[in-house]
Coordinates of C-alpha atoms in Angstrom, one line a residue:
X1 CA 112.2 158.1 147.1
X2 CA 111.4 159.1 150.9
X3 CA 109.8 157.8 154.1
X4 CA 106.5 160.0 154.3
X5 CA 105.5 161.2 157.8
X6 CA 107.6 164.2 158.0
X7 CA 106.9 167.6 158.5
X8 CA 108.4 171.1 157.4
X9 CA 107.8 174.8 158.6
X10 CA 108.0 177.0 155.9
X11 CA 109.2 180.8 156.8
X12 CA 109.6 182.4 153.1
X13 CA 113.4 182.6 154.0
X14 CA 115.1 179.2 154.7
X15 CA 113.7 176.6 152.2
X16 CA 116.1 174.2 150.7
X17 CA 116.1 171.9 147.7
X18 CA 115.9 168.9 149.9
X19 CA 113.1 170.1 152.0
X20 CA 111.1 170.9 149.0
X21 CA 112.1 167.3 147.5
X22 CA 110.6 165.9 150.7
X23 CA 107.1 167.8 150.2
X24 CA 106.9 167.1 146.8
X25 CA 107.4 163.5 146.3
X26 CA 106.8 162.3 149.7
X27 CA 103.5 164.4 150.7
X28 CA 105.4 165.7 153.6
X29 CA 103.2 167.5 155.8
X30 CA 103.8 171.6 155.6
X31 CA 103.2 174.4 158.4
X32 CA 103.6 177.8 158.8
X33 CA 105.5 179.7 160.6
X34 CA 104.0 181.9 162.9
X35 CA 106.6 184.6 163.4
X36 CA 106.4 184.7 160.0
X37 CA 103.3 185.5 159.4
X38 CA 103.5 189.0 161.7
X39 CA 105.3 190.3 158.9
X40 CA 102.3 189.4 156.4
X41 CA 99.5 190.8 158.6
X42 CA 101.8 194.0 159.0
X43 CA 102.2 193.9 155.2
X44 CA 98.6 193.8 154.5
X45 CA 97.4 196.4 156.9
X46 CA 99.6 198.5 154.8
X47 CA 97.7 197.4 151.6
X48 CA 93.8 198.4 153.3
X49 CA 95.3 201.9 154.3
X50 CA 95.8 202.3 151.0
X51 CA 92.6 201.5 149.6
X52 CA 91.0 203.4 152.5
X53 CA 93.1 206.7 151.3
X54 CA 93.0 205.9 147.5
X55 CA 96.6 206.0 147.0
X56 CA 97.0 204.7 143.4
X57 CA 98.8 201.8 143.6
X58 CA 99.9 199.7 140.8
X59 CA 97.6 196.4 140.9
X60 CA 95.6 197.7 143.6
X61 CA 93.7 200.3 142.3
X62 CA 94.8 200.3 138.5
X63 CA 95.0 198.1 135.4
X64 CA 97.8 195.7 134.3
X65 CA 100.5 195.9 132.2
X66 CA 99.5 198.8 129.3
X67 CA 96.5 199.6 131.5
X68 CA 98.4 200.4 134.6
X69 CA 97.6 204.0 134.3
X70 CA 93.6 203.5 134.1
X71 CA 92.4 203.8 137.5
X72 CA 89.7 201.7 139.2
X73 CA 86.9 202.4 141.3
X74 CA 87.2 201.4 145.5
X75 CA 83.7 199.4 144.8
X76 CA 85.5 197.3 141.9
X77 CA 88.8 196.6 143.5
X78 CA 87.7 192.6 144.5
X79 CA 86.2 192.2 140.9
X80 CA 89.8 193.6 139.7
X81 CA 91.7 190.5 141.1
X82 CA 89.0 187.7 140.0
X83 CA 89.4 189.0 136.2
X84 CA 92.4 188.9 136.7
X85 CA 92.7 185.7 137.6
X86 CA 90.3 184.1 134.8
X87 CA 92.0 186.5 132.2
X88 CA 95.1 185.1 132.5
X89 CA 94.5 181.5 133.2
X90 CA 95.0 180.7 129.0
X91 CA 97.7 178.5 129.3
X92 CA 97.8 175.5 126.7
X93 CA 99.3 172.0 126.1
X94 CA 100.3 169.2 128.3
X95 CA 100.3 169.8 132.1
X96 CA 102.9 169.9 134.3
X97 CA 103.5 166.8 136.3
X98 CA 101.7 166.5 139.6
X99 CA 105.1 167.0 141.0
X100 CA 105.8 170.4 139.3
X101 CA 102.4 171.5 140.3
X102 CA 102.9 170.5 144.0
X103 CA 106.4 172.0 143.9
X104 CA 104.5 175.4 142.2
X105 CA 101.7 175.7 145.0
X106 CA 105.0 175.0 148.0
X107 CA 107.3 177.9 146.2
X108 CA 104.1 180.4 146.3
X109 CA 103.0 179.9 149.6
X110 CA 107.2 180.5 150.8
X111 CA 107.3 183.6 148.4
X112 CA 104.1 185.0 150.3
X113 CA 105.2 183.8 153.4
X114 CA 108.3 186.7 153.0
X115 CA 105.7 189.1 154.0
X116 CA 106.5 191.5 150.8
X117 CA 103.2 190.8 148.9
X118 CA 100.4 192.2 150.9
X119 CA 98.2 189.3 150.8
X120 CA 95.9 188.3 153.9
X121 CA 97.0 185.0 155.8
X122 CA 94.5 183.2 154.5
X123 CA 96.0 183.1 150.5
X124 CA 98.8 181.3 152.5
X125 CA 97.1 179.5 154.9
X126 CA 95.0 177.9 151.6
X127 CA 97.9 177.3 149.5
X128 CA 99.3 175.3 152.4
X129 CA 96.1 173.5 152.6
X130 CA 96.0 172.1 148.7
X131 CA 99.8 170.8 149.7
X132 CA 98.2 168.7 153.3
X133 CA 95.4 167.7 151.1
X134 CA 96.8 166.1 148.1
X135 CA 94.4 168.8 145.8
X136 CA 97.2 169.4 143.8
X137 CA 96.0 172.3 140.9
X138 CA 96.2 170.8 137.1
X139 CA 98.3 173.6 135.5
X140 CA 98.8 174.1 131.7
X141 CA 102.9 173.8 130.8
X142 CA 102.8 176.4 128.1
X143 CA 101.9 179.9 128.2
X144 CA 104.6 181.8 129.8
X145 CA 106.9 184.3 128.7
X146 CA 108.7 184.0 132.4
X147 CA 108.1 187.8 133.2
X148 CA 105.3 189.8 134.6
X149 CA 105.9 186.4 136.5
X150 CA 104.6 183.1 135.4
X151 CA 101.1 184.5 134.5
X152 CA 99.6 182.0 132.9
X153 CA 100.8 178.5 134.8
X154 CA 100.4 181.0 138.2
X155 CA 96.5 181.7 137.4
X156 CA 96.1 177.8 136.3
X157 CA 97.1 177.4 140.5
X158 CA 94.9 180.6 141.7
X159 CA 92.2 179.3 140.3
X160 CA 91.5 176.1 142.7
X161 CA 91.7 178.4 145.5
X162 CA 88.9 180.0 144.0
X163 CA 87.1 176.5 143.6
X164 CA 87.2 176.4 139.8
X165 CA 89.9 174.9 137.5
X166 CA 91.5 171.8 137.7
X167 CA 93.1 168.9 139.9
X168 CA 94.6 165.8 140.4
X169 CA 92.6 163.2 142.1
X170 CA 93.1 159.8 142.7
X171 CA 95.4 159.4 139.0
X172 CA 93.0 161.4 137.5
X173 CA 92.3 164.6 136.5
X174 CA 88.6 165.9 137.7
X175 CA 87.3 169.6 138.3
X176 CA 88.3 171.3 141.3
X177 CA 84.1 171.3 141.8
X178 CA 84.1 168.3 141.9
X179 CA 87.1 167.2 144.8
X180 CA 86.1 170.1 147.3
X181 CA 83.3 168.9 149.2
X182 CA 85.3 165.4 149.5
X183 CA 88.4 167.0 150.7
X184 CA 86.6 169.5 152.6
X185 CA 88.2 172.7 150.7
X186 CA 86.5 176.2 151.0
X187 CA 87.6 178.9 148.0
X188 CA 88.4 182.2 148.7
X189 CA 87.5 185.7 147.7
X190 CA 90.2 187.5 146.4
X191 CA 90.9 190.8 148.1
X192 CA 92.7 194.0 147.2
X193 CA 96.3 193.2 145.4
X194 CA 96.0 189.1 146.0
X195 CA 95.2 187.6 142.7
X196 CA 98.0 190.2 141.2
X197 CA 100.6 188.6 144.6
X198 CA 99.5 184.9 143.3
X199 CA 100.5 185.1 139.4
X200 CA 103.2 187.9 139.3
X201 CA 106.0 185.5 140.3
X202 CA 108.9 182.7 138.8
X203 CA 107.8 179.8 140.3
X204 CA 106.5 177.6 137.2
X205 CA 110.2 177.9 135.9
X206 CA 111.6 177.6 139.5
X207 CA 109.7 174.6 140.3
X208 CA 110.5 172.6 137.0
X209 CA 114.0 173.9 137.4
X210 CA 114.5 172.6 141.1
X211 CA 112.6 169.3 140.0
X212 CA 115.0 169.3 136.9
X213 CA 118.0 170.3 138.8
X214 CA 117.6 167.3 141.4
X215 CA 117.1 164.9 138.5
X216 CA 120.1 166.1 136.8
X217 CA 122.2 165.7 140.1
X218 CA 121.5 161.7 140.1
X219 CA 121.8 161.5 136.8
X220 CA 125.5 162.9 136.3
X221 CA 126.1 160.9 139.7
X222 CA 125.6 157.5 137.6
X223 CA 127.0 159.1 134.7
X224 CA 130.2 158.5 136.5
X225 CA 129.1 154.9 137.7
X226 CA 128.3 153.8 134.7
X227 CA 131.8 155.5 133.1
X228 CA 133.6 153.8 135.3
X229 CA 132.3 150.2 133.6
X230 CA 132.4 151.6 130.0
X231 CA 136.1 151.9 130.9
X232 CA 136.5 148.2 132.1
X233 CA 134.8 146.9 129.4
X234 CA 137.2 148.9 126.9
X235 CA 140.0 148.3 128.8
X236 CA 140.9 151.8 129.1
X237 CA 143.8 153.5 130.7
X238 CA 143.6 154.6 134.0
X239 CA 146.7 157.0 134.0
X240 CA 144.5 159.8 132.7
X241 CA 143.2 160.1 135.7
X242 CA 146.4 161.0 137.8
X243 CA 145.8 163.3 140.3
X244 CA 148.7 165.3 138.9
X245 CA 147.2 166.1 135.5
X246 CA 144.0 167.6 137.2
X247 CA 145.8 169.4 140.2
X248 CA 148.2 170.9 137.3
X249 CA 145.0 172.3 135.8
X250 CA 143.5 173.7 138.4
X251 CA 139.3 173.1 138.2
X252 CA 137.8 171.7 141.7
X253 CA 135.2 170.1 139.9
X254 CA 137.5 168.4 137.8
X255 CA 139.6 167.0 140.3
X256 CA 137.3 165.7 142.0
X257 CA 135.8 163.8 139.2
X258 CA 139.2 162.5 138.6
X259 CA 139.3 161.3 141.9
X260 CA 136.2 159.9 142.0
X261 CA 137.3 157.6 138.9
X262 CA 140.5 156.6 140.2
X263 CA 138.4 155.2 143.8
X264 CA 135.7 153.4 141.7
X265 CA 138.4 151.7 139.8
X266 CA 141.2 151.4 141.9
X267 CA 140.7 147.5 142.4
X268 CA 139.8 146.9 139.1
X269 CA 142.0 144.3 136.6
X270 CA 140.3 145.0 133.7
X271 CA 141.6 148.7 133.5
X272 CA 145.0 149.3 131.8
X273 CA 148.2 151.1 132.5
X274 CA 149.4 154.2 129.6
X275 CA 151.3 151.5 127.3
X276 CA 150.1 148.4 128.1
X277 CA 147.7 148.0 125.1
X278 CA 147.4 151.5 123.9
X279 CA 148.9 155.2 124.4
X280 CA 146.4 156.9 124.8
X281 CA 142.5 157.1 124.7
X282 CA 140.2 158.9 122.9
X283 CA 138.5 161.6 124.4
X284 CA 135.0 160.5 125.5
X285 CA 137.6 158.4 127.8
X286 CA 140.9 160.4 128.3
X287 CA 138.7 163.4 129.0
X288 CA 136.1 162.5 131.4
X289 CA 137.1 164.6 134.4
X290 CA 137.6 167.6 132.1
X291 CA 133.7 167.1 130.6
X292 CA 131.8 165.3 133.2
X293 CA 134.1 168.2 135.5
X294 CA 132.8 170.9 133.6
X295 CA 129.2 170.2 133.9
X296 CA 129.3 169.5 137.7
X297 CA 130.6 173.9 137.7
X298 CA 127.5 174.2 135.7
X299 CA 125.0 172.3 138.6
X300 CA 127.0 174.6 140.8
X301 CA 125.8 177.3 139.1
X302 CA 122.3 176.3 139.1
X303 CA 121.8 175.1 142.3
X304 CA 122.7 178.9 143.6
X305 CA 120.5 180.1 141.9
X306 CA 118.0 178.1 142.4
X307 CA 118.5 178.6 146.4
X308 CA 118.1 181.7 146.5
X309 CA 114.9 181.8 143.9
X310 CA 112.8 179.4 146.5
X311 CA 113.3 182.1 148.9
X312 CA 112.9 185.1 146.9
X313 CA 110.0 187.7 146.6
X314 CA 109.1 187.8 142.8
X315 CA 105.8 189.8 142.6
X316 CA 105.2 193.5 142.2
X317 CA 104.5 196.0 143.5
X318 CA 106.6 195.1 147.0
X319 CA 105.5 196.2 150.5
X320 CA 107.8 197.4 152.7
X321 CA 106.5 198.3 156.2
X322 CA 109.6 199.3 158.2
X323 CA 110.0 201.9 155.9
X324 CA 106.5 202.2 154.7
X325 CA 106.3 202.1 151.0
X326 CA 105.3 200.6 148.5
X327 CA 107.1 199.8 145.5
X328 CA 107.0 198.9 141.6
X329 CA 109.7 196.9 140.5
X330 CA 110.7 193.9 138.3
X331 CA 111.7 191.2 140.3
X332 CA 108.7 189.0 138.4
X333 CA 111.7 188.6 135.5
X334 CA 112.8 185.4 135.2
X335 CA 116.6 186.3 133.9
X336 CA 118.4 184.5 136.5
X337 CA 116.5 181.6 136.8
X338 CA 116.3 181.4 132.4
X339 CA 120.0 181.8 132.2
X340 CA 120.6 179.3 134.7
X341 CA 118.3 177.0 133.1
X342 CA 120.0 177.6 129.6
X343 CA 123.4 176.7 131.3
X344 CA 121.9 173.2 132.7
X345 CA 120.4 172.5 129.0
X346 CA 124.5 172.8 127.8
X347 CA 125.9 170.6 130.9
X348 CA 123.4 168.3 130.8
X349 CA 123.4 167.9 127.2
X350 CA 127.5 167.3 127.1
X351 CA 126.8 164.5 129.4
X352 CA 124.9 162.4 126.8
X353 CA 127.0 163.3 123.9
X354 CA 129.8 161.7 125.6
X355 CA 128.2 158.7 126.9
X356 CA 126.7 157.9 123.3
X357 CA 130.1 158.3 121.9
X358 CA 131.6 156.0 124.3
X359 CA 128.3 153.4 123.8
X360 CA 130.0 153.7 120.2
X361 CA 133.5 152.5 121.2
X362 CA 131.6 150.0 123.1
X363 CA 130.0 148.7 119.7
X364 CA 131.8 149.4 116.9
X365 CA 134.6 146.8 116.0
X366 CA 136.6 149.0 114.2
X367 CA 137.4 150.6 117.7
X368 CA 137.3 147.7 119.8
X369 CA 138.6 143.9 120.2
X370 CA 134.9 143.1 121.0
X371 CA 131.8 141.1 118.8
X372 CA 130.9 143.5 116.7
X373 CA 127.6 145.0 118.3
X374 CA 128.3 143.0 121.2
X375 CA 125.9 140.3 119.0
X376 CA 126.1 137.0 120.4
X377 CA 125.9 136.0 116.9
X378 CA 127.2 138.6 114.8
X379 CA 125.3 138.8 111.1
X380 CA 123.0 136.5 112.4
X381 CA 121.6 139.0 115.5
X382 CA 122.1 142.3 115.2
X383 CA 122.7 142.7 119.3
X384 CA 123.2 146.1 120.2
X385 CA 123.1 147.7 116.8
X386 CA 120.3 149.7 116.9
X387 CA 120.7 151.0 120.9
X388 CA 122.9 153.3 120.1
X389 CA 121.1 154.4 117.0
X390 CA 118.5 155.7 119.6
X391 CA 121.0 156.9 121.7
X392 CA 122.7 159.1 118.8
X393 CA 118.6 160.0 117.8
X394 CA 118.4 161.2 121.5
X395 CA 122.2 163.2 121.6
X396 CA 120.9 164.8 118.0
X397 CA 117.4 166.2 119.9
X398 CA 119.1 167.8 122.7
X399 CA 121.0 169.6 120.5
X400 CA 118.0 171.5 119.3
X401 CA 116.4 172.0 122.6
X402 CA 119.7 173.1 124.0
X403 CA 119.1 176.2 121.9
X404 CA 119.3 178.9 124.6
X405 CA 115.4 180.3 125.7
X406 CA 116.9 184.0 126.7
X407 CA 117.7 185.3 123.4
X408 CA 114.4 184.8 122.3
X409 CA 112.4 187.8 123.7
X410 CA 108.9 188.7 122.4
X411 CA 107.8 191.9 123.6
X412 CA 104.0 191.8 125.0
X413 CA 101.7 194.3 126.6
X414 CA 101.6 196.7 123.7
X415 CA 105.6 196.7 124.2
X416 CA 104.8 197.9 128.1
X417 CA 106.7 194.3 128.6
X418 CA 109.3 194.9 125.9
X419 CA 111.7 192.5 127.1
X420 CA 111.1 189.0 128.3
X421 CA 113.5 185.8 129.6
X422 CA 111.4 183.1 128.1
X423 CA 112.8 180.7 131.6
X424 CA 110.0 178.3 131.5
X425 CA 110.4 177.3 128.1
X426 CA 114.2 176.5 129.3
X427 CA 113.3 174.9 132.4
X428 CA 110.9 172.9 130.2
X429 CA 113.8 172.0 127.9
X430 CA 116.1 171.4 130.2
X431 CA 113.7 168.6 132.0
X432 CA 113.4 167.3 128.6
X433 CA 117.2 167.4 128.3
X434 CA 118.0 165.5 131.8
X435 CA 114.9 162.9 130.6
X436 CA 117.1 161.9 127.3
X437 CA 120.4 162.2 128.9
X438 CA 119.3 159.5 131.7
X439 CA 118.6 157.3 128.4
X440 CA 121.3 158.0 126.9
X441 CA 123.2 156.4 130.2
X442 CA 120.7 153.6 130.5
X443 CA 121.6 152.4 127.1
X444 CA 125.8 152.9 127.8
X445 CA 124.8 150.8 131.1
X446 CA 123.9 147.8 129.0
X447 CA 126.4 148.2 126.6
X448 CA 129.0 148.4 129.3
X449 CA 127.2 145.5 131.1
X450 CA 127.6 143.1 128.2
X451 CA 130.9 144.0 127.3
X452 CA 132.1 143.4 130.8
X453 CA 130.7 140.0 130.5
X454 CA 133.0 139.4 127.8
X455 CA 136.0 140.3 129.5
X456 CA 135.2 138.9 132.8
X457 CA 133.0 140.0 135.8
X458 CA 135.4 138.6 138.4
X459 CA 138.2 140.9 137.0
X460 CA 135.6 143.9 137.7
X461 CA 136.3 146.5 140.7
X462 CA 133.9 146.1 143.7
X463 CA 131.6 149.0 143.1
X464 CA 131.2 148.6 139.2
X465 CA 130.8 144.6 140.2
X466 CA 127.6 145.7 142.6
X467 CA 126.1 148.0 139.8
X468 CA 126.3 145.3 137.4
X469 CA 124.4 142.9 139.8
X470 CA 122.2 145.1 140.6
X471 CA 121.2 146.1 136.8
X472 CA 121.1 142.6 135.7
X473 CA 118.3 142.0 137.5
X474 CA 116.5 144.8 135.8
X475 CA 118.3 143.9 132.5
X476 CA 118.9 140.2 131.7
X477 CA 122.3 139.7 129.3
X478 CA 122.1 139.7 125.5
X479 CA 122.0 135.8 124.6
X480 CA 119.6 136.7 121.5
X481 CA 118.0 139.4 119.9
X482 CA 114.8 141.0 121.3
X483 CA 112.9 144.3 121.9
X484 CA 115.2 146.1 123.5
X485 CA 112.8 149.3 124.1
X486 CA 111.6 147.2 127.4
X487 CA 114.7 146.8 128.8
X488 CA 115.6 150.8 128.2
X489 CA 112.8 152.3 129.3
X490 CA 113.0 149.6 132.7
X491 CA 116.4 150.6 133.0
X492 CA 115.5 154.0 133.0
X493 CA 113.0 153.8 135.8
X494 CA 115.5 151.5 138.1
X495 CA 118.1 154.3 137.7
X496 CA 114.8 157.1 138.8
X497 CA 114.3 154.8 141.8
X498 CA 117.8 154.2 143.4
X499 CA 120.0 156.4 144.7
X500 CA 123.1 155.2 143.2
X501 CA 125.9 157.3 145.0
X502 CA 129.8 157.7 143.4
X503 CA 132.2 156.3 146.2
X504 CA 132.9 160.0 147.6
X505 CA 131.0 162.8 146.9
X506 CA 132.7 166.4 147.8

């Protein structure tokens, strides 16, 4: 996805999607900056006269949660913070990809990096390490309730500084005890207030929703694309997409998707005037700009949020030294990140529910002057029958996980924690959401592809001409029936790989 070689300074302050895209999936080298970490030394010096004068402090000197009002003694502070640690580290099922872990250990060591949290430079310094040395923590995917912070995926990470837990190494996964001698990785000893700074934050649901986010950005991107071919092969009507009807309306997103169409297609002969073969079209066609419009607002949406979340300070209690206090608040809650996760789930999920109803048009032959199926034989071979069966299956299942995570609270802590924003479940969702929806497109793609081949490739605009040459070496044409699974799921990982860009991108 990137040339490797690079390198980033982080600051806590200025990180951006693309930088964190880089370091994730490219191993891009990561420093710190040192201006930077002034503010953490300052921050902590603040947290040892504390101890030193036995202010009570939440997470310093007390319990969590419901025992935040049992105080601890000076000589069991360091304890403190390594229970905590273990005590929390019960998350269950799958893990998250190495990617989301890598992305996980980069949004800590930024958060940190602010210079709210109080930890020593060295919790920073060693975060940045596991990212330079590919000792990327195996973290459990379920387990959080996405407030009090991430607890349970964020002690999954803590504990490979500490030299226990899990990592990925070499494909596979291996105790940390194992790698650290090999990668030359000391553990730390948690100090006053560090294990609470590593765990009481968002980024689980940040990093799977940044991850999801980008993945969902490519994927509307050839949604368009691959629209744009559906419509040749259907002979659709390109007056739909006058710039009038969209400037009338008023929606920036919209016109520009409109716009977008009308330059992918304007060379095309295969697309029809209002008239010419039909009035009108039906809406998984006529309506594309308004749809495909509406869930580019939603990425919008997102990706603000998301901006500002890989920059934020999301643990508790806050240090702040100009003005010298320390303070208990609740920015651990995942609410904005959740609800903008909930919001993706919807867009994205609109995007496959109109490309499987146009890979319907595309195959049914009581809405189309096409083979039925697009079979080469029809009767005989069953062609593309069944594709969008899977395609409808896959529509049908993001309807259940597009079931908003935020109304579902749970309250926990014997109801200290009375209200929770469940984001990581969404951000899991949604990353299964943007996963089906690329399918979804993938099996449109070779509808479209075969249906163009009816009607004539040399009739096709440029840009839909290239896609199709490019797919068909991924995808060979439908002569006779076979198992089509192969060609999906290659399809699939061809559209992952390439950066297919619309022909102007606002």
């Amino acid at each position: 996805m990137f040339n490797g070689g690079g390198r980033l300074e982080i600051n806590g302050h200025s990180l951006t999607l693309n930088e964190l895209k880089r370091v994730v999936y490219c191993l891009e080298t990561v420093t710190i900056s040192e201006a930077s970490l002034h503010h953490v030394v300052e921050s902590r010096k603040m947290i040892e006269t504390a101890v030193e004068q036995h202010d009570v402090i939440y997470g310093i000197n007390t319990g969590f949660g419901k025992f935040s009002d049992v105080e601890i003694d000076e000589q069991d502070l360091d304890e403190l913070q390594m229970n905590l640690i273990y005590s929390h580290a019960c998350g269950v099922g799958d893990p998250f990809s190495k990617e989301v872990s890598r992305a996980m250990v980069l949004l800590r060591a930024n958060a940190l990096l602010k210079g709210y949290s109080g930890v020593r430079p060295i919790v920073i310094e060693k975060l940045v390490e596991l990212l330079n040395k590919d000792m990327t923590p195996v973290i459990p995917s379920q387990g959080s309730l996405g407030a009090s912070g991430d607890l349970a995926p964020l002690a999954h990470l803590a504990l490979v500084l500490l030299g226990d837990g899990e990592v990925y190494h070499r494909s596979e996964i291996k105790p940390a005890q194992e790698v650290l001698g090999e990668k030359g990785f000391s553990p730390i000893q948690l100090k006053a207030k560090e294990g609470l700074a590593l765990i009481n934050g968002t980024q689980a649901m940040t990093a799977v929703g940044a991850l999801t986010y980008l993945q969902a950005e490519e994927t509307l991107k050839q949604s368009e694309q691959i629209t744009a071919m559906t419509m040749e092969g259907l002979e659709s009507i390109i007056c739909a997409f006058d710039a009038k009807i969209h400037e009338v309306r008023g929606h920036k997103e919209q016109i520009e998707v409109a716009e977008r169409m009308r330059e992918l297609l304007h060379d095309s002969q295969l697309v029809t005037k209002q008239g010419e073969k039909r009035v009108q079209d039906a809406y998984s066609i006529r309506c594309i700009p308004q749809v495909l419009g509406a869930s580019w607002q939603t990425l919008k949406y997102v990706k603000e949020k998301l901006e500002v979340e890989i920059n934020a300070a999301t643990d508790n209690p806050l240090i702040f030294t100009d003005e010298g206090e320390v303070l208990s608040g609740g920015n651990f809650h995942g609410q904005p990140i959740a609800i903008a996760m909930d919001l993706l789930k919807i867009g994205m999920a609109e995007v496959a529910n109109m490309s499987e109803r146009r890979i319907e048009r595309l195959v049914n032959p009581q809405l189309n002057d096409l083979p039925p199926f697009l079979s080469p034989k029809p009767g005989l071979q069953s062609g593309a029958m069944i594709m969008q069966y899977t395609a409808a299956s896959l529509v049908s299942e993001n309807k259940t996980l597009a079931h908003p995570a935020t109304v579902d609270s749970i309250p926990s802590s014997a109801n200290q924690e009375d209200h929770v924003s469940m984001g990581t479940i969404g951000a899991r969702h949604a990353s299964q959401i943007v996963q089906n929806a690329h399918r979804v497109i993938a099996i449109e793609l070779i509808c479209a592809m075969q249906a163009v081949e009816i009607r004539g490739t040399e009739k096709m605009a440029q840009s839909t001409r290239e896609l199709f040459t490019q797919a068909r070496h991924v995808v060979p044409s439908i002569k006779h029936d076979r198992a089509f699974s192969k060609d999906i799921e290659a399809l699939v990982e061809w559209l992952q790989e390439v950066d297919v860009k619309p022909v102007s991108q606002s």
